Short mmCIF file of C-alpha atoms in Angstrom, two decimals:
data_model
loop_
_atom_site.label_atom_id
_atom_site.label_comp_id
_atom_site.label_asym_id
_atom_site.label_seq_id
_atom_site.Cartn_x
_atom_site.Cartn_y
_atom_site.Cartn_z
CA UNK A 1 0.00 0.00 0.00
CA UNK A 2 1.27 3.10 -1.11
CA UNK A 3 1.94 6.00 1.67
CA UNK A 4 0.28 9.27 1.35
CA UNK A 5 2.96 12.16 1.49
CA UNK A 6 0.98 14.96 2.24
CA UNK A 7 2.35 18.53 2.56
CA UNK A 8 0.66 21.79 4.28
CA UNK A 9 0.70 24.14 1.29
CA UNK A 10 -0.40 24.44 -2.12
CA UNK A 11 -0.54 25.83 -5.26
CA UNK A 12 -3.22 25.29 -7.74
CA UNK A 13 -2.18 26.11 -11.66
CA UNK A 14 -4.63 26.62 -14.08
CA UNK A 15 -3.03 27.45 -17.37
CA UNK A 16 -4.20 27.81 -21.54
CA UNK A 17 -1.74 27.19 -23.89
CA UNK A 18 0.26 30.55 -24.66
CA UNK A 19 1.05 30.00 -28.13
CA UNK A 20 3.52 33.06 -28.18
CA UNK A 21 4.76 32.53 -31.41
CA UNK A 22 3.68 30.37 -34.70
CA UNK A 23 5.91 27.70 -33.31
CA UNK A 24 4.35 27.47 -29.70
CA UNK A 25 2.97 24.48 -29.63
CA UNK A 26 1.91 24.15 -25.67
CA UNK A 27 5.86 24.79 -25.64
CA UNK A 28 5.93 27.64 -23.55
CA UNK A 29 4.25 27.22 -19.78
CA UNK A 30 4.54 28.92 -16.51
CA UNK A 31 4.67 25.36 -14.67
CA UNK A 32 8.67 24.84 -14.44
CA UNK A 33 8.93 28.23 -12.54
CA UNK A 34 5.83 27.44 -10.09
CA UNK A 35 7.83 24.42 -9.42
CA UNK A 36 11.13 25.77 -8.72
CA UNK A 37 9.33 28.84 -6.08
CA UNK A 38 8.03 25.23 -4.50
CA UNK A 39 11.15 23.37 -4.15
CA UNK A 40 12.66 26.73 -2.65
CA UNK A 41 9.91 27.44 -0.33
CA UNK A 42 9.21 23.46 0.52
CA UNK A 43 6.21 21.91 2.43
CA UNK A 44 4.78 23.26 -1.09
CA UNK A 45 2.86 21.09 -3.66
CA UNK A 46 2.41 22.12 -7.14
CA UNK A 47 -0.33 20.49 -9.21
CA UNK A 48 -1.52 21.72 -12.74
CA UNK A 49 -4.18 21.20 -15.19
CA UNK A 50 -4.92 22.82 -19.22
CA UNK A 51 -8.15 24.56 -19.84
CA UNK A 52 -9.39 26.04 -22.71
CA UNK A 53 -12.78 27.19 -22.05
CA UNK A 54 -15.20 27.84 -19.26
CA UNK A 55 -16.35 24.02 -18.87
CA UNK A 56 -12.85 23.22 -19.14
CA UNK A 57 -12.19 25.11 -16.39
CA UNK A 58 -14.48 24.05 -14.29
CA UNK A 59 -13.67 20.78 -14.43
CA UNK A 60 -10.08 21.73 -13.71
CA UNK A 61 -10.46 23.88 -10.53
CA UNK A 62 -12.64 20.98 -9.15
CA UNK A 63 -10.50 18.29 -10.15
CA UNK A 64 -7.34 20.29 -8.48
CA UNK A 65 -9.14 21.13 -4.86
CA UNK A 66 -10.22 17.08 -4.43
CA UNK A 67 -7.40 17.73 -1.70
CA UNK A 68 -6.89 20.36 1.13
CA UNK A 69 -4.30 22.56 2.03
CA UNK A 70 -3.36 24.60 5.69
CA UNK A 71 -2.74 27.17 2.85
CA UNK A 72 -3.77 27.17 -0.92
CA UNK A 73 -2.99 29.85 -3.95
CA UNK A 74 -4.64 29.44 -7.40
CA UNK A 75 -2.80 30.53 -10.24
CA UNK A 76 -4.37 31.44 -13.56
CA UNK A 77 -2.20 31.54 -16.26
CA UNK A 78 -3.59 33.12 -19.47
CA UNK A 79 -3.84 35.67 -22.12
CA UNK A 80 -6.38 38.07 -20.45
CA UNK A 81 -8.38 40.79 -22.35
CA UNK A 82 -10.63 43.32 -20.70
CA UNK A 83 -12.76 41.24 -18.72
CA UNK A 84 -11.91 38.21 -19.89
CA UNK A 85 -9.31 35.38 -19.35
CA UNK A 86 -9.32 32.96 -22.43
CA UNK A 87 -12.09 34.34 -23.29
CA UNK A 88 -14.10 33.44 -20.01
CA UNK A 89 -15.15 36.49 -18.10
CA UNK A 90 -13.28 37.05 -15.19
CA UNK A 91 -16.23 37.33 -12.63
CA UNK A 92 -17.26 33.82 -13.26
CA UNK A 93 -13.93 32.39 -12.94
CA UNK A 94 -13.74 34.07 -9.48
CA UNK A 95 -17.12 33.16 -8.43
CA UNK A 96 -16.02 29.63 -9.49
CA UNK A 97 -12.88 29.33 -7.18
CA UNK A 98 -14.81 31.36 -4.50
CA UNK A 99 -16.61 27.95 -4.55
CA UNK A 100 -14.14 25.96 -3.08
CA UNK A 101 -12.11 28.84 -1.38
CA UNK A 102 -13.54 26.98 2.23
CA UNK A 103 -13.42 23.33 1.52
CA UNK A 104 -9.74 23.98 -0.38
CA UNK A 105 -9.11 26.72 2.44
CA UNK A 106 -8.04 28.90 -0.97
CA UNK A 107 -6.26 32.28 0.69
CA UNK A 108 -5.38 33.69 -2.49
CA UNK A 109 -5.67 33.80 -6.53
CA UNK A 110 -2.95 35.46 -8.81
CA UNK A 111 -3.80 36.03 -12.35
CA UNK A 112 -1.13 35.71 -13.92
CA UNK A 113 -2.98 37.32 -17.35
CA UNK A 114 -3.02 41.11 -19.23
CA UNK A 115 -5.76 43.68 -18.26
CA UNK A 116 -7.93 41.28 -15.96
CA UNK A 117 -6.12 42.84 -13.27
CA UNK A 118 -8.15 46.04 -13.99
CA UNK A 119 -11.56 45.15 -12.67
CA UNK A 120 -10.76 45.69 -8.92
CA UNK A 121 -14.51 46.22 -8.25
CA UNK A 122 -15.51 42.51 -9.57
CA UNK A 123 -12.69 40.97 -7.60
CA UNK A 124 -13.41 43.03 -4.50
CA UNK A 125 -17.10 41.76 -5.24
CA UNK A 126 -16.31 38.05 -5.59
CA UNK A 127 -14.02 37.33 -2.75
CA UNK A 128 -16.50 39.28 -0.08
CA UNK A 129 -16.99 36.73 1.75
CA UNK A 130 -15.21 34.02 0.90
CA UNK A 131 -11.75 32.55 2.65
CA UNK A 132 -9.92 34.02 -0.35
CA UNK A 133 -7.39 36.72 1.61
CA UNK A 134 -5.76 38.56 -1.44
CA UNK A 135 -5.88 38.54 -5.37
CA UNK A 136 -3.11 39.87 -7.74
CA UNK A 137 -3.25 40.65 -11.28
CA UNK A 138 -2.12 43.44 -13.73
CA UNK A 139 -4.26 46.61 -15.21
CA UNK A 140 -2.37 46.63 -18.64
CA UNK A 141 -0.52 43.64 -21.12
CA UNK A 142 2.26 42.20 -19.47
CA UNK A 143 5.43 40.86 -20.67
CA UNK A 144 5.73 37.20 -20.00
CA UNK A 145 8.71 36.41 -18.93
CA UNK A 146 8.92 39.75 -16.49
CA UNK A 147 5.12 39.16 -15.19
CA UNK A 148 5.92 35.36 -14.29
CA UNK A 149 8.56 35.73 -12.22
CA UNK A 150 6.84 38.39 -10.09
CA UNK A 151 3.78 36.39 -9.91
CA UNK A 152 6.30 33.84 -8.09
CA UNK A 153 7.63 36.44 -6.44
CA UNK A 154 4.03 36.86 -4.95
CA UNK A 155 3.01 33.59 -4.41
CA UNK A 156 5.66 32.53 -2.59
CA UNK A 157 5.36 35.58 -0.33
CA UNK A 158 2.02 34.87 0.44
CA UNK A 159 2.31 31.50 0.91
CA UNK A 160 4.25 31.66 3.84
CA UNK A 161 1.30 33.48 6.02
CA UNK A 162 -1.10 31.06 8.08
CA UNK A 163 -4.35 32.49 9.68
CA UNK A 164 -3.15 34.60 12.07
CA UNK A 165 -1.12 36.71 10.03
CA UNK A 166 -4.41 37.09 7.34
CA UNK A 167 -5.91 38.41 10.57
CA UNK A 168 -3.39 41.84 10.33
CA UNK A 169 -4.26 43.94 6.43
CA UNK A 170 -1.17 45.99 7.15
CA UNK A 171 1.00 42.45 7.68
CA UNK A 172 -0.50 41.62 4.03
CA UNK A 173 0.33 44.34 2.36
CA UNK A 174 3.77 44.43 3.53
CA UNK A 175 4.15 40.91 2.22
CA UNK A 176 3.02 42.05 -1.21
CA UNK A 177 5.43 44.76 -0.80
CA UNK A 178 8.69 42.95 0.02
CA UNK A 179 7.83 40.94 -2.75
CA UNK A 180 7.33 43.64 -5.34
CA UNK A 181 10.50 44.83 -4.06
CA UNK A 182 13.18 43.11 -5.68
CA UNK A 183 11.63 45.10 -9.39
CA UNK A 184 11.75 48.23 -10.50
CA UNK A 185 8.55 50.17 -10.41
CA UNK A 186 9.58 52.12 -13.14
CA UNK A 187 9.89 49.04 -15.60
CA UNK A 188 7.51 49.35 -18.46
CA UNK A 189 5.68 45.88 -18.21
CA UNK A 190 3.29 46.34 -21.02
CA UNK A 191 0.92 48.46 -22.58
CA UNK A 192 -2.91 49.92 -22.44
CA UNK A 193 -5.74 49.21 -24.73
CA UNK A 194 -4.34 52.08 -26.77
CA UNK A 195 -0.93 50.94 -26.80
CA UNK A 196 0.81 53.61 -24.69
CA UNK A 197 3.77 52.50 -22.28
CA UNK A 198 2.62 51.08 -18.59
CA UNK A 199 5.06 50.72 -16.04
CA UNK A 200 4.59 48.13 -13.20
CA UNK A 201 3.59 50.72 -10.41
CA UNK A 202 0.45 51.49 -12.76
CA UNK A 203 -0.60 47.90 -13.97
CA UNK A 204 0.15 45.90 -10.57
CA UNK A 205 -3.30 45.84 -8.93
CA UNK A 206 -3.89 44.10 -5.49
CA UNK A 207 -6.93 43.66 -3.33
CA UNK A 208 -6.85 42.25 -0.03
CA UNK A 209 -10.01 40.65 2.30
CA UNK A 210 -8.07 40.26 6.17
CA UNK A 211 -9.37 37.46 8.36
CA UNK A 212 -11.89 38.55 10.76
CA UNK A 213 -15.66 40.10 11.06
CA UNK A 214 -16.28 43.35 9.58
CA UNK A 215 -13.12 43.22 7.53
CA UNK A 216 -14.15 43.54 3.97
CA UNK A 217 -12.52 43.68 0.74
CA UNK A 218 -10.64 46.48 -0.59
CA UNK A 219 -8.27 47.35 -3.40
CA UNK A 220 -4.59 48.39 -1.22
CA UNK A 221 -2.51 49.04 -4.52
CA UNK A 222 -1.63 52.53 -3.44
CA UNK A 223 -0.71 50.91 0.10
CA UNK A 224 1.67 48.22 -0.94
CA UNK A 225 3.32 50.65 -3.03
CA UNK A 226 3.91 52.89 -0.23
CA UNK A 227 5.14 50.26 2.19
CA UNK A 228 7.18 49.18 -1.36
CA UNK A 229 9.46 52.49 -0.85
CA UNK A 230 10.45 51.37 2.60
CA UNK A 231 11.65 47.94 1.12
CA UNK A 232 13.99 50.07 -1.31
CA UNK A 233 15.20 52.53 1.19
CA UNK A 234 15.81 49.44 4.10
CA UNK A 235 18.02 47.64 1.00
CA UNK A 236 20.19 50.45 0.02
CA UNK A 237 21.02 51.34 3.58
#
């Protein structure tokens, strides 16, 4: 009989196919770097599944929280437009994983996709309530490479809060911060709908829900990049 290895934290990738060139044939994915942030961090599982469409997703977000977690971070990987991530609109992709955010004790979502990020007021809507603590994302397109590593960044920040530490909004955001830090928030990550210039400090968008009654969810972009500064000042001391 096989032993169950079972480890307290999780993350939770849901990823379409990039195809970021003609030649991208489910080549490129943002799995190998989720990995290595779990190997680093350890204690961490990783587990991943493709979707393509709504019902695909579905079936992929239940399929991945058939286990729990002390601690568990979804990660949606995918080209985002306006509302919409692979072409599914964002609101019932979070009203989906606010599903399972009790049963998979979920404490945070990063979408890792362009402009979804934007619509703070339909995240801030769909976590109210939930167990989900915080959700990432960016207001503008977003280089690949560049926006994957600071999703890790993130996640693996986050990850290493438990309950108590939700309970504090000001402990959040400073987690957020430090792990912004380590990038410039003067790096242009993308562009708008237009197709002007974005740098990070105007596309990163984060809203945070702390543990407790009466706390509810608000967007704390302008906060983390605040308590960011500190982090720069405190390194080049």
């Amino acid at each position: 009989m096989k032993r169950q290895h079972k480890s307290n934290r999780a993350i939770l990738v849901l990823e379409c196919p990039w195809e970021l060139d003609t030649d991208d044939s489910n080549r490129s994915s943002v799995l190998p770097f989720v990995e290595g942030i779990a190997k680093y961090a350890g204690d961490t599982e990783v587990y991943h599944a493709n979707f393509y469409d709504k019902s695909s997703f579905k079936k992929a977000l239940a399929y991945l929280c058939k286990c729990r977690f002390e601690s568990t971070v979804v990660y949606i990987a995918a080209h985002g437009y306006k509302k919409k991530i692979a072409g599914i609109d964002i609101f019932d992709l979070l009203l989906e994983i606010g599903k399972y955010s009790k049963s998979s004790n979920i404490t945070g979502i990063m979408l890792g996709s362009c402009f979804v990020g934007k619509e703070t007021t339909s995240i801030q809507v769909c976590i109210e309530g939930t167990n989900i603590k915080w959700c990432a994302g960016y207001a503008s397109s977003c280089e690949w490479l560049t926006g994957t590593m600071i999703d890790c960044s993130i996640m693996a920040a986050l990850l290493e809060l438990d309950d108590e530490d939700f309970g504090d909004r000001d402990n959040v955001i400073g987690e957020l911060a430090s792990a912004l830090s380590p990038f410039s928030k003067t790096f242009v990550i993308g562009d708008d709908y237009k197709g002007a210039s974005v740098t990070l400090e105007d596309s990163i968008q984060f809203v945070v829900q702390a543990t407790g009654q009466g706390n509810r969810a608000r967007t704390v972009t302008e906060d983390v990049l605040d308590a960011y500064e500190f982090f720069q000042e405190y390194e080049s001391a």
